[in-house]
Amino acid sequence: FFARATGQIVGARSGLMERFVTLKRMRASAHDPFRLNRDLVRYRKGYPGESLNAKSSDNVKFYRNQIKSEPHGEFIETMHKDWATDYQELERNHSYIQWLFPIHEEGMNSCARVLQRHEAETMRKDPEIRERIKRSYSMMLGFYGAKIVDWETGELTRTENFASRFENLNKRWHNFLRITRILKFLGEVDFEHLKLPFLKFFAKESLIHKSLPSIADSLRNYWAGTLKDDAQLRLFIQLLDDPARLQEPSEKKVSRRKSSSAGEKSKKEEEPKEEKNAPSAAEKEGTEEASASQEAEQSQALTVAAEDECDELDPDSVPL
């Protein structure tokens, strides 16, 4: 009874602290220019001065399915099997996230363990653990309305039930704090390449499709800063400042064609009609218009090609 009561207190405390910290963080970051906060600076520098515990191995044991998470926890295999689509459990349980995605920082679950350097090294090398990390990431992606398309590139797409999952993410702000932890963990276990595709996907949903407006501040001020590569970070900040660049090349071309067609139609409607008693002049003008139209299409094609070639952004143009 005592253990169960203690677990309930810890779980409730974790949930309340998650909500409090997320709300405080969002208020502080609203409309601020990009900057790296202290936690992100320490993360990107590899946690200098970190105190180590060579005897701690609970995170490895958990990922080897040898111990349960605490409190209100389960073995990781049970989580992956039974919780993957149990969105109510994933939402209301505030203690499992620190076990699935341990980092070199104290979390809000006092029963979880800080990730140790020797544990991270083991996780990077153990094939079985790496497969479970991928399943943990996939489970949380599904909870947020996305799924992995290619593990090599990290490309994401929407799930079939994305609308309801996006609605939950828009309303449940404590998930923003969870996502920061997930992204940090990926960088500790050699899955850094999954971060930028994740950020681009959710930035596009937020800034282009307007389906996730509430994540915009976290995208810029917290999630972006988990990118360890300076060039990638500069590139992503540029994308946030110019969201049109988040569109795929095919989407850009379709947009340009629509805009060009609308302009040509408007131009034709404004042209004066020729008199019927001057057929030779009309024929001559039609020939001239066809030639001009052909030249305009060639010019437009060259412009589109030039713009596509310039889509590669200069990573040095945005200071950190």
PDB file of C-alpha atoms in Angstrom:
ATOM      1  CA  PHE A   1       0.000   0.000   0.000  1.00  0.00           C
ATOM      2  CA  PHE A   2       2.781   2.395   0.924  1.00  0.00           C
ATOM      3  CA  ALA A   3       4.624   1.747  -2.342  1.00  0.00           C
ATOM      4  CA  ARG A   4       1.434   2.267  -4.372  1.00  0.00           C
ATOM      5  CA  ALA A   5       0.632   5.508  -2.543  1.00  0.00           C
ATOM      6  CA  THR A   6       4.191   6.763  -3.052  1.00  0.00           C
ATOM      7  CA  GLY A   7       3.954   5.966  -6.745  1.00  0.00           C
ATOM      8  CA  GLN A   8       0.705   7.891  -7.069  1.00  0.00           C
ATOM      9  CA  ILE A   9       2.246  10.919  -5.367  1.00  0.00           C
ATOM     10  CA  VAL A  10       5.309  10.831  -7.629  1.00  0.00           C
ATOM     11  CA  GLY A  11       3.167  10.434 -10.751  1.00  0.00           C
ATOM     12  CA  ALA A  12       0.875  13.301  -9.791  1.00  0.00           C
ATOM     13  CA  ARG A  13       3.865  15.506  -8.949  1.00  0.00           C
ATOM     14  CA  SER A  14       5.468  14.743 -12.324  1.00  0.00           C
ATOM     15  CA  GLY A  15       2.278  15.663 -14.166  1.00  0.00           C
ATOM     16  CA  LEU A  16       1.813  18.940 -12.308  1.00  0.00           C
ATOM     17  CA  MET A  17       5.461  19.921 -12.743  1.00  0.00           C
ATOM     18  CA  GLU A  18       5.342  19.106 -16.475  1.00  0.00           C
ATOM     19  CA  ARG A  19       2.381  21.434 -16.939  1.00  0.00           C
ATOM     20  CA  PHE A  20       3.882  24.200 -14.786  1.00  0.00           C
ATOM     21  CA  VAL A  21       7.274  24.172 -16.521  1.00  0.00           C
ATOM     22  CA  THR A  22       5.728  24.038 -19.989  1.00  0.00           C
ATOM     23  CA  LEU A  23       3.417  26.980 -19.301  1.00  0.00           C
ATOM     24  CA  LYS A  24       6.247  29.027 -17.776  1.00  0.00           C
ATOM     25  CA  ARG A  25       8.514  28.204 -20.710  1.00  0.00           C
ATOM     26  CA  MET A  26       5.923  29.177 -23.313  1.00  0.00           C
ATOM     27  CA  ARG A  27       5.182  32.511 -21.631  1.00  0.00           C
ATOM     28  CA  ALA A  28       8.873  33.337 -21.455  1.00  0.00           C
ATOM     29  CA  SER A  29       9.547  32.422 -25.083  1.00  0.00           C
ATOM     30  CA  ALA A  30       6.520  33.897 -26.822  1.00  0.00           C
ATOM     31  CA  HIS A  31       7.620  36.153 -29.727  1.00  0.00           C
ATOM     32  CA  ASP A  32      11.255  36.170 -28.549  1.00  0.00           C
ATOM     33  CA  PRO A  33      14.070  36.035 -31.152  1.00  0.00           C
ATOM     34  CA  PHE A  34      15.948  32.762 -31.430  1.00  0.00           C
ATOM     35  CA  ARG A  35      18.442  32.021 -28.715  1.00  0.00           C
ATOM     36  CA  LEU A  36      19.879  28.952 -27.008  1.00  0.00           C
ATOM     37  CA  ASN A  37      18.930  28.604 -23.355  1.00  0.00           C
ATOM     38  CA  ARG A  38      21.337  27.302 -20.727  1.00  0.00           C
ATOM     39  CA  ASP A  39      20.103  23.684 -20.853  1.00  0.00           C
ATOM     40  CA  LEU A  40      20.473  23.520 -24.631  1.00  0.00           C
ATOM     41  CA  VAL A  41      23.953  25.041 -24.509  1.00  0.00           C
ATOM     42  CA  ARG A  42      25.043  22.391 -21.989  1.00  0.00           C
ATOM     43  CA  TYR A  43      23.436  19.662 -24.086  1.00  0.00           C
ATOM     44  CA  ARG A  44      25.170  20.753 -27.287  1.00  0.00           C
ATOM     45  CA  LYS A  45      28.514  20.959 -25.461  1.00  0.00           C
ATOM     46  CA  GLY A  46      28.160  17.447 -24.056  1.00  0.00           C
ATOM     47  CA  TYR A  47      27.288  18.387 -20.456  1.00  0.00           C
ATOM     48  CA  PRO A  48      30.687  19.639 -19.247  1.00  0.00           C
ATOM     49  CA  GLY A  49      31.340  18.949 -15.570  1.00  0.00           C
ATOM     50  CA  GLU A  50      28.643  16.270 -15.387  1.00  0.00           C
ATOM     51  CA  SER A  51      28.805  14.078 -12.275  1.00  0.00           C
ATOM     52  CA  LEU A  52      29.058  10.406 -13.229  1.00  0.00           C
ATOM     53  CA  ASN A  53      27.869   7.214 -11.575  1.00  0.00           C
ATOM     54  CA  ALA A  54      29.776   4.247 -12.973  1.00  0.00           C
ATOM     55  CA  LYS A  55      27.601   1.769 -11.057  1.00  0.00           C
ATOM     56  CA  SER A  56      24.264   2.927 -12.459  1.00  0.00           C
ATOM     57  CA  SER A  57      22.837   0.646 -15.143  1.00  0.00           C
ATOM     58  CA  ASP A  58      19.064   0.821 -14.714  1.00  0.00           C
ATOM     59  CA  ASN A  59      18.496   2.477 -18.096  1.00  0.00           C
ATOM     60  CA  VAL A  60      20.297  -0.361 -19.877  1.00  0.00           C
ATOM     61  CA  LYS A  61      18.438  -2.944 -17.790  1.00  0.00           C
ATOM     62  CA  PHE A  62      15.132  -1.320 -18.679  1.00  0.00           C
ATOM     63  CA  TYR A  63      15.945  -1.342 -22.399  1.00  0.00           C
ATOM     64  CA  ARG A  64      16.980  -4.982 -22.116  1.00  0.00           C
ATOM     65  CA  ASN A  65      13.526  -5.719 -20.688  1.00  0.00           C
ATOM     66  CA  GLN A  66      14.988  -6.786 -17.343  1.00  0.00           C
ATOM     67  CA  ILE A  67      13.267  -4.250 -15.068  1.00  0.00           C
ATOM     68  CA  LYS A  68      10.056  -2.220 -15.102  1.00  0.00           C
ATOM     69  CA  SER A  69       9.840   1.549 -15.185  1.00  0.00           C
ATOM     70  CA  GLU A  70       8.719   3.246 -11.970  1.00  0.00           C
ATOM     71  CA  PRO A  71       6.173   4.300 -10.800  1.00  0.00           C
ATOM     72  CA  HIS A  72       3.032   2.987 -12.566  1.00  0.00           C
ATOM     73  CA  GLY A  73       5.362   1.343 -15.054  1.00  0.00           C
ATOM     74  CA  GLU A  74       5.843  -1.750 -17.115  1.00  0.00           C
ATOM     75  CA  PHE A  75       8.484  -3.686 -18.981  1.00  0.00           C
ATOM     76  CA  ILE A  76       9.448  -1.979 -22.201  1.00  0.00           C
ATOM     77  CA  GLU A  77       8.183  -4.864 -24.342  1.00  0.00           C
ATOM     78  CA  THR A  78       4.774  -4.556 -22.685  1.00  0.00           C
ATOM     79  CA  MET A  79       4.760  -0.809 -23.346  1.00  0.00           C
ATOM     80  CA  HIS A  80       5.549  -1.294 -27.020  1.00  0.00           C
ATOM     81  CA  LYS A  81       2.894  -4.001 -27.372  1.00  0.00           C
ATOM     82  CA  ASP A  82       0.036  -2.708 -25.224  1.00  0.00           C
ATOM     83  CA  TRP A  83       0.551   1.053 -25.014  1.00  0.00           C
ATOM     84  CA  ALA A  84       1.303   1.870 -28.666  1.00  0.00           C
ATOM     85  CA  THR A  85      -2.322   2.766 -29.405  1.00  0.00           C
ATOM     86  CA  ASP A  86      -3.452   3.342 -25.821  1.00  0.00           C
ATOM     87  CA  TYR A  87      -3.352   7.111 -26.176  1.00  0.00           C
ATOM     88  CA  GLN A  88      -5.141   7.669 -22.879  1.00  0.00           C
ATOM     89  CA  GLU A  89      -2.351   5.850 -21.027  1.00  0.00           C
ATOM     90  CA  LEU A  90       0.373   7.687 -22.940  1.00  0.00           C
ATOM     91  CA  GLU A  91      -1.301  11.000 -22.138  1.00  0.00           C
ATOM     92  CA  ARG A  92      -2.173  10.595 -18.474  1.00  0.00           C
ATOM     93  CA  ASN A  93       0.872   8.596 -17.345  1.00  0.00           C
ATOM     94  CA  HIS A  94       3.658  11.060 -16.575  1.00  0.00           C
ATOM     95  CA  SER A  95       6.387   8.688 -15.419  1.00  0.00           C
ATOM     96  CA  TYR A  96       7.242   6.461 -18.407  1.00  0.00           C
ATOM     97  CA  ILE A  97       8.746   9.128 -20.670  1.00  0.00           C
ATOM     98  CA  GLN A  98      11.902   9.493 -18.521  1.00  0.00           C
ATOM     99  CA  TRP A  99      12.519   5.739 -18.849  1.00  0.00           C
ATOM    100  CA  LEU A 100      11.910   5.509 -22.588  1.00  0.00           C
ATOM    101  CA  PHE A 101      14.066   8.564 -23.294  1.00  0.00           C
ATOM    102  CA  PRO A 102      16.657   9.022 -20.522  1.00  0.00           C
ATOM    103  CA  ILE A 103      19.008  12.002 -20.805  1.00  0.00           C
ATOM    104  CA  HIS A 104      21.921  13.474 -18.824  1.00  0.00           C
ATOM    105  CA  GLU A 105      19.554  15.665 -16.803  1.00  0.00           C
ATOM    106  CA  GLU A 106      17.337  15.193 -13.781  1.00  0.00           C
ATOM    107  CA  GLY A 107      13.698  14.813 -14.775  1.00  0.00           C
ATOM    108  CA  MET A 108      10.428  15.219 -12.921  1.00  0.00           C
ATOM    109  CA  ASN A 109      10.244  11.533 -12.059  1.00  0.00           C
ATOM    110  CA  SER A 110      12.445  10.929  -9.026  1.00  0.00           C
ATOM    111  CA  CYS A 111      12.210   7.173  -9.615  1.00  0.00           C
ATOM    112  CA  ALA A 112      13.889   7.428 -13.026  1.00  0.00           C
ATOM    113  CA  ARG A 113      17.651   7.444 -13.527  1.00  0.00           C
ATOM    114  CA  VAL A 114      19.852  10.038 -15.235  1.00  0.00           C
ATOM    115  CA  LEU A 115      21.482   8.596 -18.344  1.00  0.00           C
ATOM    116  CA  GLN A 116      25.160   7.766 -17.737  1.00  0.00           C
ATOM    117  CA  ARG A 117      27.848   7.995 -20.402  1.00  0.00           C
ATOM    118  CA  HIS A 118      28.676   4.284 -20.225  1.00  0.00           C
ATOM    119  CA  GLU A 119      24.941   3.489 -20.601  1.00  0.00           C
ATOM    120  CA  ALA A 120      24.665   5.670 -23.690  1.00  0.00           C
ATOM    121  CA  GLU A 121      27.696   3.922 -25.186  1.00  0.00           C
ATOM    122  CA  THR A 122      26.106   0.520 -24.556  1.00  0.00           C
ATOM    123  CA  MET A 123      22.842   1.668 -26.143  1.00  0.00           C
ATOM    124  CA  ARG A 124      24.693   2.899 -29.228  1.00  0.00           C
ATOM    125  CA  LYS A 125      26.365  -0.483 -29.734  1.00  0.00           C
ATOM    126  CA  ASP A 126      23.664  -2.996 -28.722  1.00  0.00           C
ATOM    127  CA  PRO A 127      21.533  -3.975 -31.786  1.00  0.00           C
ATOM    128  CA  GLU A 128      18.627  -5.199 -29.644  1.00  0.00           C
ATOM    129  CA  ILE A 129      18.498  -1.959 -27.674  1.00  0.00           C
ATOM    130  CA  ARG A 130      18.696   0.096 -30.876  1.00  0.00           C
ATOM    131  CA  GLU A 131      15.671  -1.733 -32.274  1.00  0.00           C
ATOM    132  CA  ARG A 132      13.746  -0.995 -29.079  1.00  0.00           C
ATOM    133  CA  ILE A 133      14.752   2.675 -29.283  1.00  0.00           C
ATOM    134  CA  LYS A 134      13.267   2.782 -32.789  1.00  0.00           C
ATOM    135  CA  ARG A 135      10.053   1.211 -31.472  1.00  0.00           C
ATOM    136  CA  SER A 136       9.897   3.763 -28.641  1.00  0.00           C
ATOM    137  CA  TYR A 137      10.312   6.591 -31.139  1.00  0.00           C
ATOM    138  CA  SER A 138       7.676   5.102 -33.461  1.00  0.00           C
ATOM    139  CA  MET A 139       5.223   4.756 -30.576  1.00  0.00           C
ATOM    140  CA  MET A 140       5.545   8.417 -29.622  1.00  0.00           C
ATOM    141  CA  LEU A 141       5.383   9.527 -33.249  1.00  0.00           C
ATOM    142  CA  GLY A 142       2.050   7.724 -33.557  1.00  0.00           C
ATOM    143  CA  PHE A 143       0.865   9.420 -30.383  1.00  0.00           C
ATOM    144  CA  TYR A 144       1.656  12.775 -32.010  1.00  0.00           C
ATOM    145  CA  GLY A 145       0.068  11.924 -35.389  1.00  0.00           C
ATOM    146  CA  ALA A 146       3.135  10.975 -37.444  1.00  0.00           C
ATOM    147  CA  LYS A 147       4.881   7.823 -38.636  1.00  0.00           C
ATOM    148  CA  ILE A 148       8.306   7.007 -39.997  1.00  0.00           C
ATOM    149  CA  VAL A 149       8.646   6.451 -43.738  1.00  0.00           C
ATOM    150  CA  ASP A 150      12.379   5.761 -44.008  1.00  0.00           C
ATOM    151  CA  TRP A 151      14.759   5.075 -41.124  1.00  0.00           C
ATOM    152  CA  GLU A 152      17.756   6.029 -43.224  1.00  0.00           C
ATOM    153  CA  THR A 153      16.483   9.518 -44.066  1.00  0.00           C
ATOM    154  CA  GLY A 154      14.186   9.991 -41.063  1.00  0.00           C
ATOM    155  CA  GLU A 155      11.332  11.090 -43.347  1.00  0.00           C
ATOM    156  CA  LEU A 156       7.921  11.352 -41.656  1.00  0.00           C
ATOM    157  CA  THR A 157       4.344  11.435 -42.879  1.00  0.00           C
ATOM    158  CA  ARG A 158       0.918  11.796 -41.294  1.00  0.00           C
ATOM    159  CA  THR A 159      -0.938   8.881 -39.740  1.00  0.00           C
ATOM    160  CA  GLU A 160      -4.518   8.138 -40.745  1.00  0.00           C
ATOM    161  CA  ASN A 161      -5.789   9.534 -37.436  1.00  0.00           C
ATOM    162  CA  PHE A 162      -3.517  12.586 -37.517  1.00  0.00           C
ATOM    163  CA  ALA A 163      -6.370  15.075 -37.038  1.00  0.00           C
ATOM    164  CA  SER A 164      -7.310  13.823 -33.561  1.00  0.00           C
ATOM    165  CA  ARG A 165      -3.666  13.415 -32.558  1.00  0.00           C
ATOM    166  CA  PHE A 166      -2.810  16.948 -33.714  1.00  0.00           C
ATOM    167  CA  GLU A 167      -5.792  18.244 -31.745  1.00  0.00           C
ATOM    168  CA  ASN A 168      -4.470  16.551 -28.609  1.00  0.00           C
ATOM    169  CA  LEU A 169      -0.958  17.929 -29.164  1.00  0.00           C
ATOM    170  CA  ASN A 170      -2.322  21.435 -29.656  1.00  0.00           C
ATOM    171  CA  LYS A 171      -4.151  21.260 -26.332  1.00  0.00           C
ATOM    172  CA  ARG A 172      -1.774  19.225 -24.147  1.00  0.00           C
ATOM    173  CA  TRP A 173       1.232  21.522 -23.891  1.00  0.00           C
ATOM    174  CA  HIS A 174       3.194  19.328 -21.491  1.00  0.00           C
ATOM    175  CA  ASN A 175       3.924  17.138 -24.528  1.00  0.00           C
ATOM    176  CA  PHE A 176       6.207  19.903 -25.802  1.00  0.00           C
ATOM    177  CA  LEU A 177       8.515  19.207 -22.857  1.00  0.00           C
ATOM    178  CA  ARG A 178       8.392  15.507 -23.667  1.00  0.00           C
ATOM    179  CA  ILE A 179       9.395  16.156 -27.279  1.00  0.00           C
ATOM    180  CA  THR A 180      12.433  18.159 -26.160  1.00  0.00           C
ATOM    181  CA  ARG A 181      13.523  15.144 -24.110  1.00  0.00           C
ATOM    182  CA  ILE A 182      12.913  12.736 -27.004  1.00  0.00           C
ATOM    183  CA  LEU A 183      15.036  14.820 -29.378  1.00  0.00           C
ATOM    184  CA  LYS A 184      17.865  15.131 -26.846  1.00  0.00           C
ATOM    185  CA  PHE A 185      17.862  11.374 -26.271  1.00  0.00           C
ATOM    186  CA  LEU A 186      18.051  10.626 -30.002  1.00  0.00           C
ATOM    187  CA  GLY A 187      21.236  12.666 -30.166  1.00  0.00           C
ATOM    188  CA  GLU A 188      22.823  10.655 -27.330  1.00  0.00           C
ATOM    189  CA  VAL A 189      22.322   7.253 -28.990  1.00  0.00           C
ATOM    190  CA  ASP A 190      23.417   7.910 -32.592  1.00  0.00           C
ATOM    191  CA  PHE A 191      19.996   8.783 -34.002  1.00  0.00           C
ATOM    192  CA  GLU A 192      20.874  12.441 -34.568  1.00  0.00           C
ATOM    193  CA  HIS A 193      19.895  12.117 -38.243  1.00  0.00           C
ATOM    194  CA  LEU A 194      16.225  11.666 -37.251  1.00  0.00           C
ATOM    195  CA  LYS A 195      15.953  15.148 -35.709  1.00  0.00           C
ATOM    196  CA  LEU A 196      15.976  17.488 -38.703  1.00  0.00           C
ATOM    197  CA  PRO A 197      13.297  15.503 -40.614  1.00  0.00           C
ATOM    198  CA  PHE A 198      11.187  15.514 -37.440  1.00  0.00           C
ATOM    199  CA  LEU A 199      11.582  19.288 -37.082  1.00  0.00           C
ATOM    200  CA  LYS A 200      10.852  19.963 -40.753  1.00  0.00           C
ATOM    201  CA  PHE A 201       7.717  17.811 -40.668  1.00  0.00           C
ATOM    202  CA  PHE A 202       6.233  19.523 -37.628  1.00  0.00           C
ATOM    203  CA  ALA A 203       7.361  22.970 -38.785  1.00  0.00           C
ATOM    204  CA  LYS A 204       5.516  22.411 -42.056  1.00  0.00           C
ATOM    205  CA  GLU A 205       2.389  21.309 -40.190  1.00  0.00           C
ATOM    206  CA  SER A 206       2.591  24.343 -37.922  1.00  0.00           C
ATOM    207  CA  LEU A 207       3.625  27.092 -40.344  1.00  0.00           C
ATOM    208  CA  ILE A 208       2.374  25.927 -43.763  1.00  0.00           C
ATOM    209  CA  HIS A 209      -0.733  23.839 -43.050  1.00  0.00           C
ATOM    210  CA  LYS A 210      -1.546  25.713 -39.799  1.00  0.00           C
ATOM    211  CA  SER A 211      -2.588  22.405 -38.227  1.00  0.00           C
ATOM    212  CA  LEU A 212      -0.352  22.786 -35.139  1.00  0.00           C
ATOM    213  CA  PRO A 213      -0.234  26.496 -34.296  1.00  0.00           C
ATOM    214  CA  SER A 214       0.558  25.996 -30.610  1.00  0.00           C
ATOM    215  CA  ILE A 215       3.933  24.318 -31.198  1.00  0.00           C
ATOM    216  CA  ALA A 216       5.528  27.281 -33.002  1.00  0.00           C
ATOM    217  CA  ASP A 217       7.332  28.717 -29.959  1.00  0.00           C
ATOM    218  CA  SER A 218       8.723  25.347 -28.888  1.00  0.00           C
ATOM    219  CA  LEU A 219       9.905  24.644 -32.443  1.00  0.00           C
ATOM    220  CA  ARG A 220      12.066  27.757 -32.474  1.00  0.00           C
ATOM    221  CA  ASN A 221      13.175  28.155 -28.874  1.00  0.00           C
ATOM    222  CA  TYR A 222      13.602  24.560 -27.683  1.00  0.00           C
ATOM    223  CA  TRP A 223      13.355  21.824 -30.308  1.00  0.00           C
ATOM    224  CA  ALA A 224      15.587  23.536 -32.860  1.00  0.00           C
ATOM    225  CA  GLY A 225      18.364  23.897 -30.277  1.00  0.00           C
ATOM    226  CA  THR A 226      18.644  20.128 -29.878  1.00  0.00           C
ATOM    227  CA  LEU A 227      20.351  19.977 -33.290  1.00  0.00           C
ATOM    228  CA  LYS A 228      24.027  19.453 -32.530  1.00  0.00           C
ATOM    229  CA  ASP A 229      25.294  20.467 -35.957  1.00  0.00           C
ATOM    230  CA  ASP A 230      25.661  24.269 -36.278  1.00  0.00           C
ATOM    231  CA  ALA A 231      24.993  24.267 -40.024  1.00  0.00           C
ATOM    232  CA  GLN A 232      21.771  22.278 -39.569  1.00  0.00           C
ATOM    233  CA  LEU A 233      20.667  24.624 -36.809  1.00  0.00           C
ATOM    234  CA  ARG A 234      21.260  27.718 -38.948  1.00  0.00           C
ATOM    235  CA  LEU A 235      19.462  26.085 -41.869  1.00  0.00           C
ATOM    236  CA  PHE A 236      16.419  25.221 -39.765  1.00  0.00           C
ATOM    237  CA  ILE A 237      16.167  28.724 -38.296  1.00  0.00           C
ATOM    238  CA  GLN A 238      16.209  30.072 -41.860  1.00  0.00           C
ATOM    239  CA  LEU A 239      13.371  27.696 -42.738  1.00  0.00           C
ATOM    240  CA  LEU A 240      11.368  28.955 -39.772  1.00  0.00           C
ATOM    241  CA  ASP A 241      11.966  32.556 -40.878  1.00  0.00           C
ATOM    242  CA  ASP A 242      10.916  31.732 -44.449  1.00  0.00           C
ATOM    243  CA  PRO A 243       8.371  28.873 -44.130  1.00  0.00           C
ATOM    244  CA  ALA A 244       7.720  28.754 -47.893  1.00  0.00           C
ATOM    245  CA  ARG A 245      11.049  26.949 -48.211  1.00  0.00           C
ATOM    246  CA  LEU A 246       9.592  24.061 -46.212  1.00  0.00           C
ATOM    247  CA  GLN A 247       7.470  23.116 -49.214  1.00  0.00           C
ATOM    248  CA  GLU A 248       8.661  20.327 -51.471  1.00  0.00           C
ATOM    249  CA  PRO A 249       9.968  21.372 -54.938  1.00  0.00           C
ATOM    250  CA  SER A 250       6.893  19.838 -56.598  1.00  0.00           C
ATOM    251  CA  GLU A 251       4.610  21.880 -54.338  1.00  0.00           C
ATOM    252  CA  LYS A 252       6.537  25.044 -55.199  1.00  0.00           C
ATOM    253  CA  LYS A 253       6.218  24.410 -58.952  1.00  0.00           C
ATOM    254  CA  VAL A 254       2.469  23.788 -58.681  1.00  0.00           C
ATOM    255  CA  SER A 255       2.100  27.033 -56.741  1.00  0.00           C
ATOM    256  CA  ARG A 256       4.107  28.938 -59.373  1.00  0.00           C
ATOM    257  CA  ARG A 257       2.082  27.456 -62.245  1.00  0.00           C
ATOM    258  CA  LYS A 258      -1.198  28.447 -60.597  1.00  0.00           C
ATOM    259  CA  SER A 259       0.091  31.956 -59.999  1.00  0.00           C
ATOM    260  CA  SER A 260       1.373  32.229 -63.598  1.00  0.00           C
ATOM    261  CA  SER A 261      -1.898  30.934 -65.085  1.00  0.00           C
ATOM    262  CA  ALA A 262      -3.939  33.401 -63.052  1.00  0.00           C
ATOM    263  CA  GLY A 263      -1.704  36.259 -64.213  1.00  0.00           C
ATOM    264  CA  GLU A 264      -1.935  35.315 -67.884  1.00  0.00           C
ATOM    265  CA  LYS A 265      -5.725  34.995 -67.666  1.00  0.00           C
ATOM    266  CA  SER A 266      -6.022  38.438 -66.065  1.00  0.00           C
ATOM    267  CA  LYS A 267      -3.756  39.943 -68.714  1.00  0.00           C
ATOM    268  CA  LYS A 268      -5.807  38.484 -71.563  1.00  0.00           C
ATOM    269  CA  GLU A 269      -9.048  39.815 -70.066  1.00  0.00           C
ATOM    270  CA  GLU A 270      -7.588  43.340 -69.974  1.00  0.00           C
ATOM    271  CA  GLU A 271      -6.464  43.312 -73.627  1.00  0.00           C
ATOM    272  CA  PRO A 272      -8.743  45.392 -75.974  1.00  0.00           C
ATOM    273  CA  LYS A 273     -10.813  43.468 -78.513  1.00  0.00           C
ATOM    274  CA  GLU A 274      -9.884  43.915 -82.171  1.00  0.00           C
ATOM    275  CA  GLU A 275     -12.414  45.169 -84.729  1.00  0.00           C
ATOM    276  CA  LYS A 276     -13.943  42.504 -86.936  1.00  0.00           C
ATOM    277  CA  ASN A 277     -13.231  44.468 -90.143  1.00  0.00           C
ATOM    278  CA  ALA A 278      -9.459  44.101 -89.740  1.00  0.00           C
ATOM    279  CA  PRO A 279      -8.739  40.356 -90.031  1.00  0.00           C
ATOM    280  CA  SER A 280      -5.195  40.761 -91.306  1.00  0.00           C
ATOM    281  CA  ALA A 281      -4.178  42.903 -88.302  1.00  0.00           C
ATOM    282  CA  ALA A 282      -5.745  40.384 -85.907  1.00  0.00           C
ATOM    283  CA  GLU A 283      -3.862  37.528 -87.502  1.00  0.00           C
ATOM    284  CA  LYS A 284      -0.645  39.520 -87.272  1.00  0.00           C
ATOM    285  CA  GLU A 285      -1.271  40.357 -83.607  1.00  0.00           C
ATOM    286  CA  GLY A 286      -2.120  36.705 -82.846  1.00  0.00           C
ATOM    287  CA  THR A 287       1.199  35.645 -84.283  1.00  0.00           C
ATOM    288  CA  GLU A 288       3.006  38.240 -82.188  1.00  0.00           C
ATOM    289  CA  GLU A 289       1.129  37.154 -79.038  1.00  0.00           C
ATOM    290  CA  ALA A 290       2.009  33.491 -79.639  1.00  0.00           C
ATOM    291  CA  SER A 291       5.661  34.391 -80.006  1.00  0.00           C
ATOM    292  CA  ALA A 292       5.587  36.554 -76.863  1.00  0.00           C
ATOM    293  CA  SER A 293       3.792  33.797 -74.941  1.00  0.00           C
ATOM    294  CA  GLN A 294       6.418  31.278 -76.027  1.00  0.00           C
ATOM    295  CA  GLU A 295       9.204  33.612 -74.903  1.00  0.00           C
ATOM    296  CA  ALA A 296       7.431  34.198 -71.570  1.00  0.00           C
ATOM    297  CA  GLU A 297       7.109  30.436 -70.965  1.00  0.00           C
ATOM    298  CA  GLN A 298      10.803  29.923 -71.707  1.00  0.00           C
ATOM    299  CA  SER A 299      11.697  32.786 -69.369  1.00  0.00           C
ATOM    300  CA  GLN A 300       9.436  31.383 -66.649  1.00  0.00           C
ATOM    301  CA  ALA A 301      11.016  27.923 -67.015  1.00  0.00           C
ATOM    302  CA  LEU A 302      14.477  29.433 -66.627  1.00  0.00           C
ATOM    303  CA  THR A 303      13.319  31.397 -63.565  1.00  0.00           C
ATOM    304  CA  VAL A 304      11.823  28.290 -61.899  1.00  0.00           C
ATOM    305  CA  ALA A 305      14.998  26.318 -62.618  1.00  0.00           C
ATOM    306  CA  ALA A 306      17.158  29.098 -61.200  1.00  0.00           C
ATOM    307  CA  GLU A 307      15.006  29.358 -58.060  1.00  0.00           C
ATOM    308  CA  ASP A 308      15.143  25.580 -57.554  1.00  0.00           C
ATOM    309  CA  GLU A 309      18.940  25.699 -57.811  1.00  0.00           C
ATOM    310  CA  CYS A 310      18.987  28.421 -55.138  1.00  0.00           C
ATOM    311  CA  ASP A 311      16.879  26.400 -52.671  1.00  0.00           C
ATOM    312  CA  GLU A 312      20.106  25.292 -50.963  1.00  0.00           C
ATOM    313  CA  LEU A 313      20.426  27.798 -48.120  1.00  0.00           C
ATOM    314  CA  ASP A 314      23.660  29.334 -46.958  1.00  0.00           C
ATOM    315  CA  PRO A 315      24.141  28.023 -43.392  1.00  0.00           C
ATOM    316  CA  ASP A 316      26.489  30.912 -42.515  1.00  0.00           C
ATOM    317  CA  SER A 317      23.900  33.649 -43.057  1.00  0.00           C
ATOM    318  CA  VAL A 318      22.153  33.123 -39.687  1.00  0.00           C
ATOM    319  CA  PRO A 319      24.234  33.747 -36.541  1.00  0.00           C
ATOM    320  CA  LEU A 320      23.850  31.485 -33.508  1.00  0.00           C
TER     321      LEU A 320
END
